[in-house]
Coordinates of C-alpha atoms (C1' of nucleotides) in Angstrom, one line a residue:
Chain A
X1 CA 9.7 -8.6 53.0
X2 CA 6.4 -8.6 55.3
X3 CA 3.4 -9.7 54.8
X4 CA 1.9 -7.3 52.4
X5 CA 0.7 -10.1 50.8
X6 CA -1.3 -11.5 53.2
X7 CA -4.0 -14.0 52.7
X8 CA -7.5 -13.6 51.8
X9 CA -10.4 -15.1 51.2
X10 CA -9.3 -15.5 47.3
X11 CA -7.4 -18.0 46.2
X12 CA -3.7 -17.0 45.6
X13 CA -2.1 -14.5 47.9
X14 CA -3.7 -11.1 45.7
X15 CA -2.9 -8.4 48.3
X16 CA -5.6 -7.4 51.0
X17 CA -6.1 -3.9 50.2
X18 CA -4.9 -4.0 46.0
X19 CA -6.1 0.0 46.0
X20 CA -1.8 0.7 45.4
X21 CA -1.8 -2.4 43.1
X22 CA -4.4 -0.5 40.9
X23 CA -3.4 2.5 41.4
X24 CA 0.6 1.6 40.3
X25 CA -1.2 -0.2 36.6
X26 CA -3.7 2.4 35.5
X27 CA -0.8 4.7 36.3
X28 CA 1.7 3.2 33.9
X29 CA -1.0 2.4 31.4
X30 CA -1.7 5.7 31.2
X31 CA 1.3 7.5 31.1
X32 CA 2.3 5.3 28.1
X33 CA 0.7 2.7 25.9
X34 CA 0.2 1.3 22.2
X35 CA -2.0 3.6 19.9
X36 CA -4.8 1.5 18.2
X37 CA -7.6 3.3 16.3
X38 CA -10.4 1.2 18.5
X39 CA -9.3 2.5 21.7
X40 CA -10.1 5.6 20.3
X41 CA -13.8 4.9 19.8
X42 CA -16.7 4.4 21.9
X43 CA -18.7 2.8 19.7
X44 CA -19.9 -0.7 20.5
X45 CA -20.2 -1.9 16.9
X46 CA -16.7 -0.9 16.3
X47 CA -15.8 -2.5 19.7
X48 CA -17.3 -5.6 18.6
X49 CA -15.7 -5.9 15.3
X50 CA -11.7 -4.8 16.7
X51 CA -12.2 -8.1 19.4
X52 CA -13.7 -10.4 17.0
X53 CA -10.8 -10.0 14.8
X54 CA -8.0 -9.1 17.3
X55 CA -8.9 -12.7 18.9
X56 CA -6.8 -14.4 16.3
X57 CA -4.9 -12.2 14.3
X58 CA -1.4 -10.1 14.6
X59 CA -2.5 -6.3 15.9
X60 CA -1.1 -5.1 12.7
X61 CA -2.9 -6.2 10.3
X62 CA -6.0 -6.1 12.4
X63 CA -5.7 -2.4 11.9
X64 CA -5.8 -2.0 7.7
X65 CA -8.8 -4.9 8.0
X66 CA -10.6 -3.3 11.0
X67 CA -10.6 0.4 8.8
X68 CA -11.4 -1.9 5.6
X69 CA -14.4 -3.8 7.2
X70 CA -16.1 -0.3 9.3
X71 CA -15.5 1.9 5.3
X72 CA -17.2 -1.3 3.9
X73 CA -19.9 -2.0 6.4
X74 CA -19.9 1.4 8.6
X75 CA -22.8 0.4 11.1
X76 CA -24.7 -2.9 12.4
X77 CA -27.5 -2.0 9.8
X78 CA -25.5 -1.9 7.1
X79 CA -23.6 -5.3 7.8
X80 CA -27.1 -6.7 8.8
X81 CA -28.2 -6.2 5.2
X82 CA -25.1 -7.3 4.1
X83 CA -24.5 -10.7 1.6
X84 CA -23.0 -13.5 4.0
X85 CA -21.4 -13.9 1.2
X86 CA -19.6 -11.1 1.3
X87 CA -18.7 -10.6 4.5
X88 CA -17.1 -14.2 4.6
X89 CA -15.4 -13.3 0.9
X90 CA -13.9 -9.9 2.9
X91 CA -12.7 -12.2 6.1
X92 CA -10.9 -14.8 4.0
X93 CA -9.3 -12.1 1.5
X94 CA -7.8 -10.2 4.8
X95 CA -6.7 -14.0 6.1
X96 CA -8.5 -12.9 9.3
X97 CA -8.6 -17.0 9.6
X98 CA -11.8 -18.6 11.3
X99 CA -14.2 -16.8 9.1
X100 CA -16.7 -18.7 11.1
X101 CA -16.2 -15.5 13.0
X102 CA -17.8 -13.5 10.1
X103 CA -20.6 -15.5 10.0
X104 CA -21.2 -14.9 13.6
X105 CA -20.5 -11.4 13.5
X106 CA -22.9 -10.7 10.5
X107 CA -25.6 -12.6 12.7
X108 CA -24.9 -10.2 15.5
X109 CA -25.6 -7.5 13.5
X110 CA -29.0 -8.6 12.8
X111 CA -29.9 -9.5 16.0
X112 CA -29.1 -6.1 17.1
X113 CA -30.9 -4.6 14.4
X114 CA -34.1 -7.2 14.7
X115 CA -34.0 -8.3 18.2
X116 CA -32.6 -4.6 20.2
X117 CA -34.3 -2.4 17.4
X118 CA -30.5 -1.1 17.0
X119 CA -30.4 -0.4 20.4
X120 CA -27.1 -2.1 22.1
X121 CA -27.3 -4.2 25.0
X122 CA -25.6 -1.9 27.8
X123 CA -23.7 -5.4 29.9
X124 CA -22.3 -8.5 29.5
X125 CA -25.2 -10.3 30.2
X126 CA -27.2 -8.7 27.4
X127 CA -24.3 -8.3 24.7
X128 CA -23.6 -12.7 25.4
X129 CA -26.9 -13.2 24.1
X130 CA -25.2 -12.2 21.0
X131 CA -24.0 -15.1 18.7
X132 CA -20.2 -15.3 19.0
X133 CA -20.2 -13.4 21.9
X134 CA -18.8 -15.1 25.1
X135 CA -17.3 -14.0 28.3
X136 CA -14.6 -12.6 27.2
X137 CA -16.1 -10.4 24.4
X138 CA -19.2 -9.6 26.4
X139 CA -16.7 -8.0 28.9
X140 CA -14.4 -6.2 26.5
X141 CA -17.7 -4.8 24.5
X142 CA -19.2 -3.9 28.0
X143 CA -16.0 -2.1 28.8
X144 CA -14.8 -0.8 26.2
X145 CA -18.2 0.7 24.6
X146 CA -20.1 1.5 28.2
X147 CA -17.3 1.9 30.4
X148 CA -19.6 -1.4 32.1
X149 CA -18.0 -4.4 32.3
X150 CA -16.7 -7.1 34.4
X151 CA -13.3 -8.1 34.6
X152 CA -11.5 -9.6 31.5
X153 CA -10.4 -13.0 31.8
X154 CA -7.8 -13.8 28.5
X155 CA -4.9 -15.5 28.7
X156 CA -2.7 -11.9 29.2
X157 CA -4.3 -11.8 32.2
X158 CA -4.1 -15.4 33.4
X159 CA -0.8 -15.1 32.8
X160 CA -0.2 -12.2 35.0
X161 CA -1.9 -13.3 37.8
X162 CA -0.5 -16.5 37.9
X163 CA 2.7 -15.1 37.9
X164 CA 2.3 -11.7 40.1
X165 CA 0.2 -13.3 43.0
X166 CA 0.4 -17.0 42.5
X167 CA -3.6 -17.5 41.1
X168 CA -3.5 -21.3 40.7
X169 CA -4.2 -22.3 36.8
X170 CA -7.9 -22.9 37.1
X171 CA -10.5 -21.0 35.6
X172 CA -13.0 -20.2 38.4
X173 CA -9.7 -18.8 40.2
X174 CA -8.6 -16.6 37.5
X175 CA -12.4 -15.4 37.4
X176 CA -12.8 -14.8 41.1
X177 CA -9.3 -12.8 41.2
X178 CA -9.7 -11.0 38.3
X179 CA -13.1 -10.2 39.4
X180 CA -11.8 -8.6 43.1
X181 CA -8.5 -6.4 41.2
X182 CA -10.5 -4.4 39.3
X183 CA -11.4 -1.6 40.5
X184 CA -15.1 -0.6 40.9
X185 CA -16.5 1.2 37.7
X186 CA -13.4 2.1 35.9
X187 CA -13.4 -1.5 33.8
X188 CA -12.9 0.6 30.5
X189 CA -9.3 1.6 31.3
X190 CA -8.5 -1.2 34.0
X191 CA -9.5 -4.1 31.3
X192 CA -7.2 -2.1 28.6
X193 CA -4.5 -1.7 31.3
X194 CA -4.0 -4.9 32.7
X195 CA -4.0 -6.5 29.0
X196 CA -1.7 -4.3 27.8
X197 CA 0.6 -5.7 30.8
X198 CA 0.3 -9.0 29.7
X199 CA 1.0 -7.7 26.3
X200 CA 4.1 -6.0 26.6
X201 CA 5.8 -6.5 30.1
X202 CA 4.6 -10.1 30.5
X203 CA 4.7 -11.9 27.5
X204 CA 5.6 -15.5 27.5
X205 CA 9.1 -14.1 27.9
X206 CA 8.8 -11.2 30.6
X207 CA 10.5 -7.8 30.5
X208 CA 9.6 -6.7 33.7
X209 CA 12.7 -4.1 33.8
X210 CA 13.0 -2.9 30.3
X211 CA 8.7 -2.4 29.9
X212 CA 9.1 -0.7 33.7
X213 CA 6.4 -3.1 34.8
X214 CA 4.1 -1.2 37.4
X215 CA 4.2 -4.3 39.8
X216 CA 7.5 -5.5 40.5
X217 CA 7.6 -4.5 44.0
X218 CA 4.5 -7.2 44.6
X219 CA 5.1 -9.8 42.1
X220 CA 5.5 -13.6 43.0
X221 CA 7.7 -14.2 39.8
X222 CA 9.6 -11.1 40.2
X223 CA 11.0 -12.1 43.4
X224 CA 11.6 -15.8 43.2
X225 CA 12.4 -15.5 39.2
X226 CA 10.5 -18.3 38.9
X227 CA 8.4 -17.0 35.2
X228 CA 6.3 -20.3 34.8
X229 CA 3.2 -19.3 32.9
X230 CA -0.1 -21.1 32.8
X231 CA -0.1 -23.7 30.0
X232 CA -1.4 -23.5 26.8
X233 CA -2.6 -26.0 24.5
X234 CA -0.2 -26.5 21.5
X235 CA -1.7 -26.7 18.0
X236 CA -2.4 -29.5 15.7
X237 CA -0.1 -28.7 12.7
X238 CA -2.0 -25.9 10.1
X239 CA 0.2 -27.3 7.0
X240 CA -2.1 -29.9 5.4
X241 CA -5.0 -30.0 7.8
X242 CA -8.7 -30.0 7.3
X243 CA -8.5 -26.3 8.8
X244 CA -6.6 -25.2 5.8
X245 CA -8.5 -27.1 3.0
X246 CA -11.9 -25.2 4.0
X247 CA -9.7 -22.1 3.7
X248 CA -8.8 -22.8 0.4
X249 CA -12.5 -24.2 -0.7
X250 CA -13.6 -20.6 0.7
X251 CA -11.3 -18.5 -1.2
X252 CA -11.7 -20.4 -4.3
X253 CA -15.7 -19.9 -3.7
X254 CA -14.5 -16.2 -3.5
X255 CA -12.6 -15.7 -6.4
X256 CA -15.2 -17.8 -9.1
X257 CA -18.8 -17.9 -8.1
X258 CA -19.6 -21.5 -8.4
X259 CA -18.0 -24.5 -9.1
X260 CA -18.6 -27.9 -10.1
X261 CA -17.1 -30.5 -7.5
X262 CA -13.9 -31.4 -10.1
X263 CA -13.0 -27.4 -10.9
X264 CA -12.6 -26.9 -6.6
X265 CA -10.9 -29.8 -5.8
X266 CA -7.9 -28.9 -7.7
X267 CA -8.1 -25.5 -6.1
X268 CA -8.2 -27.1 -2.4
X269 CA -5.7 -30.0 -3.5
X270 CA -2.8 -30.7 -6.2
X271 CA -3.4 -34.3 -5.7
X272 CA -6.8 -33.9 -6.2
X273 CA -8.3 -37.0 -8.3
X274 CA -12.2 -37.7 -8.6
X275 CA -11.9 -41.4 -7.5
X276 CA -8.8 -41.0 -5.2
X277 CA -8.5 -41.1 -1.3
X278 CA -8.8 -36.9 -2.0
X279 CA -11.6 -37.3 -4.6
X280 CA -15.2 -36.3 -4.6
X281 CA -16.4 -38.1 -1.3
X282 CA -13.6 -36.3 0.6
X283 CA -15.1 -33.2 -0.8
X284 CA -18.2 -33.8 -0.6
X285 CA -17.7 -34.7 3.1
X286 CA -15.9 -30.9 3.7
X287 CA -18.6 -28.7 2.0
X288 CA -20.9 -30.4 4.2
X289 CA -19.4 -29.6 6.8
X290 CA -19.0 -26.0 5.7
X291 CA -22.4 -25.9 4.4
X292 CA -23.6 -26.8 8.0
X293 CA -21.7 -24.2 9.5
X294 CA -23.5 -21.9 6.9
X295 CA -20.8 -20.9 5.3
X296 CA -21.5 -22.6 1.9
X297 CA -24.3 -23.7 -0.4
X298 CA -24.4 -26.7 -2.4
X299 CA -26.6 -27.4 -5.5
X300 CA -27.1 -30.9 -6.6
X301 CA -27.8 -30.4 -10.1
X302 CA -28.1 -33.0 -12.8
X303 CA -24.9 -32.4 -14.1
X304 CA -22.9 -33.0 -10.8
X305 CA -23.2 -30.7 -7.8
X306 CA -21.8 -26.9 -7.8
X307 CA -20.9 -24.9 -4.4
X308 CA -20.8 -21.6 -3.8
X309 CA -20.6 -19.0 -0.7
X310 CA -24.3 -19.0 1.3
X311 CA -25.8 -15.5 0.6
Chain B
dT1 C1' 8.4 -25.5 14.4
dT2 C1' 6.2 -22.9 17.8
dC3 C1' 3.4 -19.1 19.3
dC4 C1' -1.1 -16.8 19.7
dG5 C1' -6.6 -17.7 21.5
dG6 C1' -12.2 -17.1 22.5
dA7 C1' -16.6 -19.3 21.2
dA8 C1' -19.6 -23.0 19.8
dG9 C1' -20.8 -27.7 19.2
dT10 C1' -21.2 -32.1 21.0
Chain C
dA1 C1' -14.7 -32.1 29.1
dC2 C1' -13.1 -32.2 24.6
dT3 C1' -12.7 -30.8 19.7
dT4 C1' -13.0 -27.7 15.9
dC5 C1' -12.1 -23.4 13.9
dC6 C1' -7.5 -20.0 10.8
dG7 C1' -3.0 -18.2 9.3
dG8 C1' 0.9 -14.9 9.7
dA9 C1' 5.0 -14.0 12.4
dA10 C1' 8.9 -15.1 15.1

DNA sequence: TTCCGGAAGT
DNA sequence: ACTTCCGGAA
Protein backbone atom coordinates (compact mmCIF):
# COMPACT_ATOMS: atom_id res chain seq x y z
CA UNK A 1 0.00 0.00 0.00
CA UNK A 2 1.50 3.60 -0.69
CA UNK A 3 0.90 6.51 0.69
CA UNK A 4 -2.51 7.45 -0.43
CA UNK A 5 -3.01 8.33 2.89
CA UNK A 6 -0.59 10.84 3.33
CA UNK A 7 -0.51 13.36 6.06
CA UNK A 8 -2.14 16.63 6.27
CA UNK A 9 -2.58 19.32 8.12
CA UNK A 10 -5.73 17.48 9.93
CA UNK A 11 -5.29 15.48 12.57
CA UNK A 12 -5.60 11.69 11.62
CA UNK A 13 -4.27 10.54 8.26
CA UNK A 14 -7.92 11.69 6.20
CA UNK A 15 -6.55 11.46 2.58
CA UNK A 16 -5.07 14.54 0.81
CA UNK A 17 -7.27 14.90 -1.97
CA UNK A 18 -10.75 12.94 -0.38
CA UNK A 19 -12.60 14.09 -3.93
CA UNK A 20 -12.60 9.75 -4.62
CA UNK A 21 -13.47 9.29 -0.86
CA UNK A 22 -16.66 11.41 -1.60
CA UNK A 23 -17.30 10.53 -4.58
CA UNK A 24 -17.20 6.40 -3.60
CA UNK A 25 -20.07 7.44 -0.37
CA UNK A 26 -22.53 9.70 -2.11
CA UNK A 27 -22.31 6.96 -4.74
CA UNK A 28 -23.34 4.11 -2.58
CA UNK A 29 -25.70 6.19 -0.65
CA UNK A 30 -27.45 6.83 -3.56
CA UNK A 31 -27.72 3.91 -5.34
CA UNK A 32 -29.28 2.30 -2.23
CA UNK A 33 -30.51 3.45 1.12
CA UNK A 34 -33.39 3.26 3.90
CA UNK A 35 -36.76 4.96 2.90
CA UNK A 36 -37.89 7.45 5.69
CA UNK A 37 -40.79 9.77 5.01
CA UNK A 38 -38.56 12.97 6.27
CA UNK A 39 -35.96 12.46 3.69
CA UNK A 40 -38.57 12.96 1.53
CA UNK A 41 -39.44 16.55 2.62
CA UNK A 42 -37.84 19.74 2.51
CA UNK A 43 -39.58 21.32 4.94
CA UNK A 44 -37.67 22.67 7.92
CA UNK A 45 -40.38 22.28 10.52
CA UNK A 46 -40.71 18.69 9.57
CA UNK A 47 -36.89 18.53 9.57
CA UNK A 48 -36.87 19.73 12.97
CA UNK A 49 -39.45 17.57 14.46
CA UNK A 50 -37.95 13.88 12.59
CA UNK A 51 -34.23 14.96 14.55
CA UNK A 52 -35.72 15.98 17.74
CA UNK A 53 -37.34 12.72 18.03
CA UNK A 54 -34.96 10.40 16.02
CA UNK A 55 -32.20 11.57 18.74
CA UNK A 56 -33.50 9.09 21.16
CA UNK A 57 -35.88 6.76 19.78
CA UNK A 58 -35.81 3.42 17.45
CA UNK A 59 -36.41 4.74 13.61
CA UNK A 60 -39.47 2.76 13.61
CA UNK A 61 -41.52 4.01 15.80
CA UNK A 62 -40.20 7.45 15.11
CA UNK A 63 -42.13 7.06 11.87
CA UNK A 64 -46.06 6.38 13.19
CA UNK A 65 -45.17 9.34 15.96
CA UNK A 66 -43.47 11.74 13.41
CA UNK A 67 -46.88 11.29 10.90
CA UNK A 68 -48.98 11.43 14.35
CA UNK A 69 -47.28 14.68 15.65
CA UNK A 70 -47.11 16.73 11.77
CA UNK A 71 -51.49 15.43 11.31
CA UNK A 72 -51.76 16.77 14.93
CA UNK A 73 -49.73 19.98 14.74
CA UNK A 74 -49.13 20.40 10.77
CA UNK A 75 -47.01 23.67 10.88
CA UNK A 76 -44.81 25.78 13.56
CA UNK A 77 -48.03 28.02 13.98
CA UNK A 78 -50.13 25.60 14.84
CA UNK A 79 -47.80 23.82 17.49
CA UNK A 80 -46.97 27.52 18.66
CA UNK A 81 -50.59 27.89 19.66
CA UNK A 82 -50.53 24.60 20.91
CA UNK A 83 -51.34 23.57 25.02
CA UNK A 84 -47.79 22.54 26.44
CA UNK A 85 -49.85 20.43 27.78
CA UNK A 86 -50.60 18.67 25.10
CA UNK A 87 -47.77 18.43 23.31
CA UNK A 88 -45.92 16.94 26.39
CA UNK A 89 -49.29 14.47 26.93
CA UNK A 90 -48.58 13.36 22.91
CA UNK A 91 -44.55 12.83 23.61
CA UNK A 92 -45.11 10.65 26.75
CA UNK A 93 -48.13 8.68 25.13
CA UNK A 94 -45.65 7.77 21.97
CA UNK A 95 -42.75 6.98 24.80
CA UNK A 96 -40.66 9.38 22.73
CA UNK A 97 -38.72 9.50 26.37
CA UNK A 98 -37.15 13.04 27.32
CA UNK A 99 -40.26 14.89 26.80
CA UNK A 100 -38.19 17.77 27.90
CA UNK A 101 -37.69 17.67 24.23
CA UNK A 102 -41.41 18.68 23.64
CA UNK A 103 -41.14 21.36 25.70
CA UNK A 104 -38.31 22.69 23.79
CA UNK A 105 -39.69 21.90 20.54
CA UNK A 106 -43.12 23.71 21.29
CA UNK A 107 -40.85 26.77 22.33
CA UNK A 108 -39.13 26.59 18.96
CA UNK A 109 -42.18 26.88 17.36
CA UNK A 110 -42.94 30.09 18.95
CA UNK A 111 -39.86 31.61 18.52
CA UNK A 112 -40.20 31.06 14.90
CA UNK A 113 -43.48 32.31 14.81
CA UNK A 114 -42.70 35.46 17.25
CA UNK A 115 -39.14 36.09 16.89
CA UNK A 116 -38.65 35.10 12.57
CA UNK A 117 -42.34 36.21 11.83
CA UNK A 118 -42.54 32.41 10.55
CA UNK A 119 -39.73 32.98 8.56
CA UNK A 120 -36.88 30.01 9.15
CA UNK A 121 -33.49 30.82 9.91
CA UNK A 122 -31.63 29.66 6.60
CA UNK A 123 -27.97 28.27 8.74
CA UNK A 124 -26.88 26.82 11.65
CA UNK A 125 -25.99 29.78 13.22
CA UNK A 126 -29.53 31.19 13.01
CA UNK A 127 -31.54 27.80 13.58
CA UNK A 128 -29.02 27.31 17.24
CA UNK A 129 -30.55 30.26 18.48
CA UNK A 130 -33.48 27.95 18.68
CA UNK A 131 -34.11 26.39 22.09
CA UNK A 132 -33.08 22.77 21.87
CA UNK A 133 -31.24 23.24 19.03
CA UNK A 134 -27.48 22.51 19.22
CA UNK A 135 -24.84 21.68 16.77
CA UNK A 136 -25.86 18.83 15.72
CA UNK A 137 -29.53 19.72 14.93
CA UNK A 138 -28.63 23.19 13.71
CA UNK A 139 -26.63 21.19 11.01
CA UNK A 140 -29.00 18.46 10.15
CA UNK A 141 -32.02 21.32 9.90
CA UNK A 142 -29.46 23.42 7.77
CA UNK A 143 -28.95 20.45 5.67
CA UNK A 144 -31.59 18.79 5.35
CA UNK A 145 -34.20 21.81 4.90
CA UNK A 146 -31.65 24.32 2.91
CA UNK A 147 -29.30 21.99 1.45
CA UNK A 148 -26.89 24.65 3.91
CA UNK A 149 -25.25 23.09 6.50
CA UNK A 150 -22.01 22.27 8.00
CA UNK A 151 -20.80 18.95 8.53
CA UNK A 152 -22.66 16.56 11.01
CA UNK A 153 -20.88 15.58 13.94
CA UNK A 154 -22.97 12.37 15.76
CA UNK A 155 -21.59 9.62 17.08
CA UNK A 156 -22.23 7.50 13.47
CA UNK A 157 -19.85 9.70 12.29
CA UNK A 158 -17.30 9.67 15.07
CA UNK A 159 -17.39 6.32 14.72
CA UNK A 160 -16.45 6.20 11.21
CA UNK A 161 -13.75 8.47 11.22
CA UNK A 162 -12.18 7.04 14.02
CA UNK A 163 -12.15 3.88 12.40
CA UNK A 164 -11.65 4.77 8.46
CA UNK A 165 -8.80 7.37 8.96
CA UNK A 166 -7.62 7.12 12.56
CA UNK A 167 -9.47 10.76 13.90
CA UNK A 168 -8.24 10.58 17.42
CA UNK A 169 -11.42 10.50 19.95
CA UNK A 170 -11.61 14.18 20.65
CA UNK A 171 -14.20 16.48 19.74
CA UNK A 172 -12.42 19.41 18.12
CA UNK A 173 -10.83 16.58 15.82
CA UNK A 174 -13.95 14.96 14.84
CA UNK A 175 -15.13 18.62 14.06
CA UNK A 176 -12.20 19.71 12.11
CA UNK A 177 -12.27 16.31 9.93
CA UNK A 178 -15.69 16.18 9.45
CA UNK A 179 -15.68 19.69 8.56
CA UNK A 180 -12.79 19.16 5.53
CA UNK A 181 -14.73 15.49 4.07
CA UNK A 182 -17.65 17.14 3.16
CA UNK A 183 -17.84 18.24 0.17
CA UNK A 184 -18.51 21.93 -0.71
CA UNK A 185 -22.40 22.69 -0.94
CA UNK A 186 -23.79 19.28 -1.22
CA UNK A 187 -24.28 18.89 2.88
CA UNK A 188 -27.94 17.76 2.24
CA UNK A 189 -26.98 14.39 0.77
CA UNK A 190 -23.30 14.14 2.14
CA UNK A 191 -24.76 14.61 6.00
CA UNK A 192 -27.57 11.79 5.08
CA UNK A 193 -24.75 9.68 3.40
CA UNK A 194 -22.14 9.47 5.67
CA UNK A 195 -24.83 8.69 8.71
CA UNK A 196 -26.43 6.26 6.97
CA UNK A 197 -22.74 4.54 6.88
CA UNK A 198 -22.40 4.66 10.31
CA UNK A 199 -25.84 3.33 10.48
CA UNK A 200 -25.73 0.37 8.56
CA UNK A 201 -22.11 -0.64 7.45
CA UNK A 202 -20.44 0.62 10.71
CA UNK A 203 -22.38 -0.07 13.54
CA UNK A 204 -20.76 -0.88 16.79
CA UNK A 205 -20.40 -4.26 15.03
CA UNK A 206 -19.22 -3.53 11.38
CA UNK A 207 -20.35 -5.24 8.16
CA UNK A 208 -18.08 -3.71 5.89
CA UNK A 209 -18.50 -6.76 3.28
CA UNK A 210 -22.09 -7.65 3.52
CA UNK A 211 -23.40 -3.57 3.57
CA UNK A 212 -20.58 -3.24 0.50
CA UNK A 213 -19.14 -0.37 2.48
CA UNK A 214 -18.02 2.44 -0.13
CA UNK A 215 -14.60 2.80 1.76
CA UNK A 216 -12.84 -0.33 2.25
CA UNK A 217 -10.14 0.27 -0.04
CA UNK A 218 -9.03 3.44 2.45
CA UNK A 219 -10.16 2.40 5.80
CA UNK A 220 -7.70 2.18 8.82
CA UNK A 221 -9.90 -0.63 10.51
CA UNK A 222 -10.48 -2.41 7.40
CA UNK A 223 -6.94 -3.19 6.87
CA UNK A 224 -5.54 -3.73 10.31
CA UNK A 225 -9.06 -5.32 11.59
CA UNK A 226 -8.57 -3.48 14.44
CA UNK A 227 -12.73 -2.21 14.83
CA UNK A 228 -12.22 -0.18 18.20
CA UNK A 229 -14.82 2.49 18.29
CA UNK A 230 -14.78 5.67 20.20
CA UNK A 231 -16.26 5.16 23.64
CA UNK A 232 -19.46 5.78 24.85
CA UNK A 233 -20.71 6.58 28.13
CA UNK A 234 -22.73 3.64 29.66
CA UNK A 235 -26.01 4.41 31.36
CA UNK A 236 -27.12 4.70 34.85
CA UNK A 237 -29.73 1.83 35.20
CA UNK A 238 -33.55 3.22 33.78
CA UNK A 239 -35.36 0.46 36.16
CA UNK A 240 -36.14 2.41 39.37
CA UNK A 241 -34.49 5.73 38.65
CA UNK A 242 -35.57 9.21 39.10
CA UNK A 243 -35.68 9.36 35.20
CA UNK A 244 -38.48 6.83 35.19
CA UNK A 245 -40.59 8.22 38.20
CA UNK A 246 -41.05 11.72 36.28
CA UNK A 247 -42.17 9.51 33.38
CA UNK A 248 -44.63 7.99 35.34
CA UNK A 249 -45.75 11.41 37.28
CA UNK A 250 -46.19 12.74 33.55
CA UNK A 251 -48.31 10.08 32.23
CA UNK A 252 -50.40 9.92 35.26
CA UNK A 253 -50.76 13.94 34.80
CA UNK A 254 -51.87 12.82 31.33
CA UNK A 255 -54.31 10.36 31.87
CA UNK A 256 -56.34 12.35 35.03
CA UNK A 257 -56.06 16.12 34.93
CA UNK A 258 -55.06 16.89 38.51
CA UNK A 259 -54.15 15.11 41.36
CA UNK A 260 -53.80 15.56 44.89
CA UNK A 261 -50.14 14.55 46.13
CA UNK A 262 -51.49 10.99 47.76
CA UNK A 263 -53.70 9.97 44.31
CA UNK A 264 -49.98 10.35 42.12
CA UNK A 265 -47.75 8.90 44.40
CA UNK A 266 -49.26 5.50 44.06
CA UNK A 267 -49.28 6.07 40.29
CA UNK A 268 -45.35 6.82 40.33
CA UNK A 269 -44.69 4.15 43.19
CA UNK A 270 -46.28 0.85 44.71
CA UNK A 271 -44.53 1.55 47.89
CA UNK A 272 -45.69 4.81 47.96
CA UNK A 273 -46.60 5.84 51.72
CA UNK A 274 -47.33 9.56 52.85
CA UNK A 275 -44.78 9.49 55.70
CA UNK A 276 -42.35 6.91 54.22
CA UNK A 277 -38.72 7.45 52.66
CA UNK A 278 -41.14 7.53 49.20
CA UNK A 279 -43.75 9.81 50.79
CA UNK A 280 -44.86 13.34 50.12
CA UNK A 281 -41.38 15.15 50.54
CA UNK A 282 -39.90 12.79 47.91
CA UNK A 283 -42.65 13.91 45.79
CA UNK A 284 -42.83 16.98 46.48
CA UNK A 285 -39.00 17.28 45.82
CA UNK A 286 -39.68 15.64 41.99
CA UNK A 287 -42.64 17.94 40.84
CA UNK A 288 -40.34 20.58 41.65
CA UNK A 289 -38.04 19.59 39.77
CA UNK A 290 -40.47 19.02 36.88
CA UNK A 291 -42.23 22.09 37.58
CA UNK A 292 -38.89 23.98 37.06
CA UNK A 293 -38.32 22.41 33.93
CA UNK A 294 -41.82 23.69 33.01
CA UNK A 295 -43.18 20.73 32.58
CA UNK A 296 -45.73 20.66 35.50
CA UNK A 297 -47.82 22.98 37.68
CA UNK A 298 -48.39 22.76 41.22
CA UNK A 299 -51.27 24.33 43.21
CA UNK A 300 -50.93 24.62 46.95
CA UNK A 301 -54.43 24.61 47.89
CA UNK A 302 -55.81 24.40 51.34
CA UNK A 303 -56.62 20.94 51.12
CA UNK A 304 -53.12 19.71 50.18
CA UNK A 305 -51.35 20.54 46.93
CA UNK A 306 -52.73 19.13 43.32
CA UNK A 307 -50.29 18.88 40.11
CA UNK A 308 -51.11 18.96 36.84
CA UNK A 309 -49.34 19.35 33.14
CA UNK A 310 -48.21 23.32 32.66
CA UNK A 311 -50.53 24.62 29.82
C1' DT B 1 -27.97 -6.17 30.96
C1' DT B 2 -26.34 -3.38 27.35
C1' DC B 3 -27.11 -0.34 23.52
C1' DC B 4 -28.48 4.10 21.55
C1' DG B 5 -27.44 9.89 22.03
C1' DG B 6 -27.86 15.60 21.54
C1' DA B 7 -28.81 19.64 24.42
C1' DA B 8 -29.16 22.29 28.58
C1' DG B 9 -28.02 23.41 33.22
C1' DT B 10 -24.67 24.11 36.59
C1' DA C 1 -16.26 19.31 32.78
C1' DC C 2 -19.91 16.89 34.55
C1' DT C 3 -24.82 15.62 35.20
C1' DT C 4 -29.55 15.10 33.91
C1' DC C 5 -32.94 13.86 30.76
C1' DC C 6 -36.26 8.68 28.53
C1' DG C 7 -37.61 3.98 27.11
C1' DG C 8 -37.81 0.19 23.68
C1' DA C 9 -35.05 -3.31 21.45
C1' DA C 10 -31.42 -6.58 21.12
Amino acid sequence: MTDQSAATDQPGSLPADPSAVQDALVAWYEADHRSYPWRETTDPYEILVSEVMSQQTQLDRVVDAWEDFLDRWPTAATLAEADRADVVGFWTSHSLGYNNRAKYLHEAAGQVVEDYDGEWPRDPDGLSELMGVGPYTANAVASFAFNNGNAVVDTNVKRVLYRAFDVPDDDSAFESAASALMPEGQSRVWNNAIMELGGVACEKTPDCDGAQCPWREWCSAYETGDFTAPDVPTQPEFEGSRRQMRGRVISALKEYDELRLDQLGPRVRVDYAPQGEYGREWLRGLLDDLADDGLVEIDDGGDGATARLQK
